[in-house]
Amino acid sequence: MSTIIKGGTIVTADLTYEADVRVAGGVITEIGPDLTGDEVLDASGCYVMPGGIDPHTHLEMPFMGTYAAETFESGTRAALSGGTTMVVDFALPSPGQGLMDAIKMWDNKSTMATCDYSFHMAITWWSEQVFNEMKEVVDRGITSFKHFMAYKGALMVNDDEMFASFTRCAELGALPLVHAENGDIVADLQARLLAEGNTGPEAHAYSRPPEVEGEATNRAIMIADMAGVPLYVVHTSCEQSHEAIRRAKQNGKRVWGEPLIQHLVLDESEYQNPDWDHAARRVMSPPFRSKLHQDGLWAGLQAGTLSVVATDHCAFTTEQKRMGLGDFTKIPNGTGGLEDRLPMLWTKGVATGRLTPNEFVAVTSTNIAKILNMYPKKGAVLVGDDADLVVFDPEKGKTITADTQQSIIDYNVFEGMEVKGLPRFVLTRGKVAVMDGEMKAEAGHGDFVPRKPHQPVNRALSTWKELTAPRRVERSGIPATGV
Ligand code: DUC
Ligand code: ZN
Ligand code: ZN
Ligand code: ZN
């Protein structure tokens, strides 16, 4: 039994060409002209691309006194509906909890996933146990470790803990990730704003200015360089952070930045909306920025100084958001976007001429597959690879609304916006999950994707060690003291 994707234009990160694709047994078995098979999917007028990979989701995550309401089942359904065929979620131990214990919890939650998934491991506390367990985590196929530089008193790690963990990552061939915001300063600004009577959601943005992100990004880059390890900066939202990443790249450091589709499209004016619910639903960290920062993020994607577009999908219901009525610091931080990332990036990026279709594939799929060491199993259209594919119709449009979304959240931060460019078919390991717009995804179809440690060649080319390694000065005589 084989399925033929017929008459489309294949678009990968580096090639555009016309060919049919044969899919059998969950993988691509043939690419070429005039293929025939048992089932034919008409891709005429469409682009056939590697399915999107969203490397930044928080599904069913305990956070800020509640749980992200999007489940692995609804979240991956939303992903597939929008052409994303893999998510990488964060296994998050509570401080004091073992890492392997957290993996068990995430294994249980993810059994209902409709598409493939992998995990990053969050380092939320530090001890000999954590040091030792990091090796087990890597052996289990989880080779990236996330560090929160914010959320003081909860998830935040200090510089000494970060340096120890980054050094351990270097030993294990693992990749450290950072949520880069100066958590001490955020906590201070939050307290001041509250004391001055600023309790509304707009104060959330005032408590997390671009400077706290720029400072932390630069600090994390320097710490990573001293540990001799590459660095991936999640949700890069502002020019201060982008600038630090750009400078690091220019200096030969392996550092990657990840803007979110929300930051690329929505801006800080959302927090000025007189409707409390409207503003609170858009509270996330880092907050939305000004148009100037937005332009900088687009420029970074064009220049290649920013590498991946993700969502940080961490979705709460309106009722959950209302936990923060009267105190903005208690509004659960997070927004959704899994379903809309590809259509929105196409509409605002490709249709406007900012990105080429090949660049679109690079930043939504291929780059992260390479960074996370799962290329070309994921992120490519090649014979032998997983048939995670999106057949994308650039002429098909819709108005985004929560009424028709797969996500179980009662609103959508892009509500009312038009997109042009939607999946006609989506295949997850060869199985058709979206058939001409109709959702056919099956709970439990998704598999965990283990990842191998990076080869030494992928490690950071730190100049710090050679330049400042201590060299003892041999002296022949001891100078006389006193006169
Ligand atoms: N930011 C959010 O807005 N939500 C989840 C975690 C994070 O860093
Ligand atoms: Zn995060
Ligand atoms: Zn974060
Ligand atoms: Zn996140």
XYZ file of C-alpha atoms and ligand atoms in Angstrom, residues 56 58 61 63-64 146 148 151 155 179 181 204 208 234-235 260 283-286 312-314 316 321 332-335, ligand 1:
37
model
C 8.960 25.078 22.182
C 4.402 23.568 27.319
C 2.638 21.867 32.362
C 2.970 26.481 36.220
C 2.170 29.508 38.392
C 16.513 24.373 29.542
C 15.126 29.666 33.432
C 10.803 33.153 37.790
C 12.161 27.888 38.482
C 14.882 31.592 29.011
C 15.404 37.462 31.510
C 3.351 42.893 33.246
C 9.943 42.991 31.914
C 14.387 30.608 23.398
C 11.788 33.289 22.645
C 8.035 33.400 18.388
C 0.338 38.078 29.058
C 3.402 35.979 28.406
C 7.110 36.244 29.148
C 8.833 37.945 27.491
C 6.179 28.706 23.319
C 2.615 27.353 23.217
C 1.601 27.561 26.887
C -4.456 28.974 29.694
C -6.027 34.088 33.461
C -0.509 32.688 34.382
C 2.137 33.551 31.779
C 1.596 32.067 28.361
C -0.123 32.242 24.982
N 6.874 32.077 29.355
C 5.586 32.001 29.259
O 4.945 32.987 28.913
N 4.964 30.844 29.565
C 5.642 29.677 29.880
C 6.993 29.864 30.324
C 7.612 31.089 29.840
O 8.798 31.233 29.909
